[in-house]
């Protein structure tokens, strides 16, 4: 089976809408000089390449390697920002969707004085929440519900520009 | 022409020794809880994939896309760190080896309160230097020599553990 795809972002995160919203938001932050936050490229291990011509290297065998950290990082107001983004069609997000090494990474970022959190979209409700890493760990639950987010996290209102202004929440908490 | 390769890092940076030294150094920083700094994966655009089985996605057509930012970023002492690393076999490094959008990115990081620099290895001399983005821009030269680095940058001594202790220099400048 062969598929034609535009880019590899669809593999990085099945939640395409959240990814698009965050891309638009981060671009807005960059364009307006508010913050510099990028999605990290998906790590790929390449097994074989071809050189059809001097200027072009074609990858003909490769696979998606395990992510060592999180999806997004950057700088806001002098502070290091690091987060993972997840989307679910269900009424709750299985915590296993966030890998243990990603949780550990976010905890370490927090310990080093950075700002670390997870953004979760519940696509049925069309609601997106931000939860910092420490309350998320303290919840100690196998799945995260909308109520958990309401109690321990923050709703990110969906707006036109930027789409998901998560830094507005970070600003309130930290600055 | 077909090549077998271990991973895509050889494409990201022809200077393999510097990349290896930085990998060992960053791992040392993580293991000793000094800093959390990673090399970003090389951005790849995927054109075609196959599914040999349910668990495996094989990339059968793809290419290296343009890098939007720099090679390394992370957090040290609560501060956002961002840098590019270059190695040259010549007596000077053509500044064109560092793309204009990477220079702009590093300047923006600095403006947002982060720590931004370039690490350059002159492999003939086996010497590695760190230069902050602002003096690098002020130099306004088309190629960077060892003397430029001695005047405006800092020599990173080659040690056993960690190999290239660049944060020792950052600590002296910023903390």
PDB file of C-alpha atoms in Angstrom, chain A residues 1-8 10-11 29-31 33-36 38 40-52 56-64 68-69 73-81 105 108-115, chain B residues 1-8 10-11 29-31 33-36 38 40-52 56-64 68-69 73-81 105 108-115:
ATOM      1  CA  UNK A   1       0.000   0.000   0.000  1.00  0.00           C
ATOM      2  CA  UNK A   2       1.387   3.359  -1.011  1.00  0.00           C
ATOM      3  CA  UNK A   3       0.175   6.730   0.187  1.00  0.00           C
ATOM      4  CA  UNK A   4       0.874  10.156  -1.168  1.00  0.00           C
ATOM      5  CA  UNK A   5       1.229  12.682   1.592  1.00  0.00           C
ATOM      6  CA  UNK A   6       2.063  16.330   1.745  1.00  0.00           C
ATOM      7  CA  UNK A   7       4.394  16.308   4.702  1.00  0.00           C
ATOM      8  CA  UNK A   8       5.243  14.285   7.746  1.00  0.00           C
ATOM      9  CA  UNK A  10       0.280  14.042  10.001  1.00  0.00           C
ATOM     10  CA  UNK A  11       2.304  11.282  11.557  1.00  0.00           C
ATOM     11  CA  UNK A  29       3.487  35.122  18.021  1.00  0.00           C
ATOM     12  CA  UNK A  30       6.541  35.301  15.747  1.00  0.00           C
ATOM     13  CA  UNK A  31       5.006  37.845  13.359  1.00  0.00           C
ATOM     14  CA  UNK A  33       7.307  39.578  18.097  1.00  0.00           C
ATOM     15  CA  UNK A  34       5.528  38.108  21.130  1.00  0.00           C
ATOM     16  CA  UNK A  35       7.439  34.842  21.399  1.00  0.00           C
ATOM     17  CA  UNK A  36       9.612  32.471  19.365  1.00  0.00           C
ATOM     18  CA  UNK A  38       8.393  26.281  16.973  1.00  0.00           C
ATOM     19  CA  UNK A  40      10.230  20.443  16.435  1.00  0.00           C
ATOM     20  CA  UNK A  41      10.629  18.352  13.293  1.00  0.00           C
ATOM     21  CA  UNK A  42       9.596  14.708  13.586  1.00  0.00           C
ATOM     22  CA  UNK A  43      12.709  12.581  14.135  1.00  0.00           C
ATOM     23  CA  UNK A  44      13.344  10.240  11.232  1.00  0.00           C
ATOM     24  CA  UNK A  45      15.964   7.548  10.864  1.00  0.00           C
ATOM     25  CA  UNK A  46      17.192   7.242   7.303  1.00  0.00           C
ATOM     26  CA  UNK A  47      18.395   3.882   6.041  1.00  0.00           C
ATOM     27  CA  UNK A  48      18.998   4.540   2.373  1.00  0.00           C
ATOM     28  CA  UNK A  49      19.320   7.542   0.059  1.00  0.00           C
ATOM     29  CA  UNK A  50      19.812   8.117  -3.647  1.00  0.00           C
ATOM     30  CA  UNK A  51      21.437  11.011  -5.461  1.00  0.00           C
ATOM     31  CA  UNK A  52      19.393  11.599  -8.622  1.00  0.00           C
ATOM     32  CA  UNK A  56      19.238  16.518  -4.645  1.00  0.00           C
ATOM     33  CA  UNK A  57      19.352  13.810  -2.028  1.00  0.00           C
ATOM     34  CA  UNK A  58      16.362  11.492  -2.185  1.00  0.00           C
ATOM     35  CA  UNK A  59      15.418   9.410   0.830  1.00  0.00           C
ATOM     36  CA  UNK A  60      14.276   5.979  -0.388  1.00  0.00           C
ATOM     37  CA  UNK A  61      14.181   4.090   2.901  1.00  0.00           C
ATOM     38  CA  UNK A  62      13.502   5.518   6.326  1.00  0.00           C
ATOM     39  CA  UNK A  63      11.228   5.308   9.320  1.00  0.00           C
ATOM     40  CA  UNK A  64       9.848   7.429  12.137  1.00  0.00           C
ATOM     41  CA  UNK A  68      13.115  11.907  22.762  1.00  0.00           C
ATOM     42  CA  UNK A  69      11.315  14.991  23.998  1.00  0.00           C
ATOM     43  CA  UNK A  73       9.664  24.618  22.547  1.00  0.00           C
ATOM     44  CA  UNK A  74      10.909  28.159  22.458  1.00  0.00           C
ATOM     45  CA  UNK A  75      11.220  31.417  24.344  1.00  0.00           C
ATOM     46  CA  UNK A  76       8.636  33.795  25.801  1.00  0.00           C
ATOM     47  CA  UNK A  77       9.501  36.837  27.862  1.00  0.00           C
ATOM     48  CA  UNK A  78      12.999  35.503  28.519  1.00  0.00           C
ATOM     49  CA  UNK A  79      11.620  32.195  29.780  1.00  0.00           C
ATOM     50  CA  UNK A  80      12.105  28.772  28.253  1.00  0.00           C
ATOM     51  CA  UNK A  81       8.776  27.250  27.161  1.00  0.00           C
ATOM     52  CA  UNK A 105      11.337  15.784  30.232  1.00  0.00           C
ATOM     53  CA  UNK A 108      12.957  18.391  34.346  1.00  0.00           C
ATOM     54  CA  UNK A 109      12.240  21.560  32.357  1.00  0.00           C
ATOM     55  CA  UNK A 110      10.129  22.799  35.271  1.00  0.00           C
ATOM     56  CA  UNK A 111      12.902  21.912  37.749  1.00  0.00           C
ATOM     57  CA  UNK A 112      15.384  23.909  35.661  1.00  0.00           C
ATOM     58  CA  UNK A 113      13.205  27.021  35.841  1.00  0.00           C
ATOM     59  CA  UNK A 114      11.327  26.640  32.566  1.00  0.00           C
ATOM     60  CA  UNK A 115       7.610  26.687  31.851  1.00  0.00           C
TER      61      UNK A 115
ATOM     62  CA  UNK B   1      23.862   5.784  -6.832  1.00  0.00           C
ATOM     63  CA  UNK B   2      22.644   4.367  -3.539  1.00  0.00           C
ATOM     64  CA  UNK B   3      24.212   4.907  -0.127  1.00  0.00           C
ATOM     65  CA  UNK B   4      23.672   3.044   3.086  1.00  0.00           C
ATOM     66  CA  UNK B   5      23.741   5.370   6.035  1.00  0.00           C
ATOM     67  CA  UNK B   6      23.222   5.000   9.720  1.00  0.00           C
ATOM     68  CA  UNK B   7      21.167   8.091  10.348  1.00  0.00           C
ATOM     69  CA  UNK B   8      20.451  11.478   8.893  1.00  0.00           C
ATOM     70  CA  UNK B  10      25.578  13.305   8.528  1.00  0.00           C
ATOM     71  CA  UNK B  11      23.444  15.434   6.265  1.00  0.00           C
ATOM     72  CA  UNK B  29      24.713  18.001  30.892  1.00  0.00           C
ATOM     73  CA  UNK B  30      21.492  15.972  31.001  1.00  0.00           C
ATOM     74  CA  UNK B  31      22.986  13.088  32.994  1.00  0.00           C
ATOM     75  CA  UNK B  33      21.271  17.666  35.632  1.00  0.00           C
ATOM     76  CA  UNK B  34      23.214  20.741  34.512  1.00  0.00           C
ATOM     77  CA  UNK B  35      21.086  21.685  31.494  1.00  0.00           C
ATOM     78  CA  UNK B  36      18.564  20.240  29.047  1.00  0.00           C
ATOM     79  CA  UNK B  38      19.065  18.800  22.489  1.00  0.00           C
ATOM     80  CA  UNK B  40      16.737  19.372  16.821  1.00  0.00           C
ATOM     81  CA  UNK B  41      15.888  16.660  14.297  1.00  0.00           C
ATOM     82  CA  UNK B  42      16.653  17.468  10.678  1.00  0.00           C
ATOM     83  CA  UNK B  43      13.456  18.617   8.947  1.00  0.00           C
ATOM     84  CA  UNK B  44      12.378  16.210   6.245  1.00  0.00           C
ATOM     85  CA  UNK B  45       9.525  16.479   3.777  1.00  0.00           C
ATOM     86  CA  UNK B  46       7.965  13.139   3.023  1.00  0.00           C
ATOM     87  CA  UNK B  47       6.408  12.539  -0.365  1.00  0.00           C
ATOM     88  CA  UNK B  48       5.517   8.867  -0.241  1.00  0.00           C
ATOM     89  CA  UNK B  49       5.211   6.124   2.367  1.00  0.00           C
ATOM     90  CA  UNK B  50       4.437   2.418   2.382  1.00  0.00           C
ATOM     91  CA  UNK B  51       2.897   0.272   5.103  1.00  0.00           C
ATOM     92  CA  UNK B  52       4.714  -3.087   4.994  1.00  0.00           C
ATOM     93  CA  UNK B  56       5.590  -0.004  10.453  1.00  0.00           C
ATOM     94  CA  UNK B  57       5.485   3.031   8.201  1.00  0.00           C
ATOM     95  CA  UNK B  58       8.267   3.046   5.641  1.00  0.00           C
ATOM     96  CA  UNK B  59       9.311   6.279   3.976  1.00  0.00           C
ATOM     97  CA  UNK B  60      10.069   5.554   0.317  1.00  0.00           C
ATOM     98  CA  UNK B  61      10.306   9.089  -1.033  1.00  0.00           C
ATOM     99  CA  UNK B  62      11.390  12.167   0.843  1.00  0.00           C
ATOM    100  CA  UNK B  63      13.918  14.957   0.909  1.00  0.00           C
ATOM    101  CA  UNK B  64      15.691  17.276   3.318  1.00  0.00           C
ATOM    102  CA  UNK B  68      13.819  27.242   9.647  1.00  0.00           C
ATOM    103  CA  UNK B  69      15.930  27.783  12.736  1.00  0.00           C
ATOM    104  CA  UNK B  73      18.193  24.662  21.814  1.00  0.00           C
ATOM    105  CA  UNK B  74      17.208  24.095  25.413  1.00  0.00           C
ATOM    106  CA  UNK B  75      17.328  25.432  28.934  1.00  0.00           C
ATOM    107  CA  UNK B  76      20.210  26.269  31.270  1.00  0.00           C
ATOM    108  CA  UNK B  77      19.783  27.881  34.664  1.00  0.00           C
ATOM    109  CA  UNK B  78      16.257  29.007  33.764  1.00  0.00           C
ATOM    110  CA  UNK B  79      17.506  30.692  30.582  1.00  0.00           C
ATOM    111  CA  UNK B  80      16.601  29.778  27.011  1.00  0.00           C
ATOM    112  CA  UNK B  81      19.696  28.686  25.057  1.00  0.00           C
ATOM    113  CA  UNK B 105      16.537  33.777  14.482  1.00  0.00           C
ATOM    114  CA  UNK B 108      15.501  37.522  17.839  1.00  0.00           C
ATOM    115  CA  UNK B 109      16.290  35.004  20.581  1.00  0.00           C
ATOM    116  CA  UNK B 110      18.744  37.503  22.067  1.00  0.00           C
ATOM    117  CA  UNK B 111      16.147  40.297  21.822  1.00  0.00           C
ATOM    118  CA  UNK B 112      13.657  38.110  23.702  1.00  0.00           C
ATOM    119  CA  UNK B 113      16.076  37.601  26.579  1.00  0.00           C
ATOM    120  CA  UNK B 114      17.618  34.310  25.527  1.00  0.00           C
ATOM    121  CA  UNK B 115      21.244  33.301  25.124  1.00  0.00           C
TER     122      UNK B 115
END
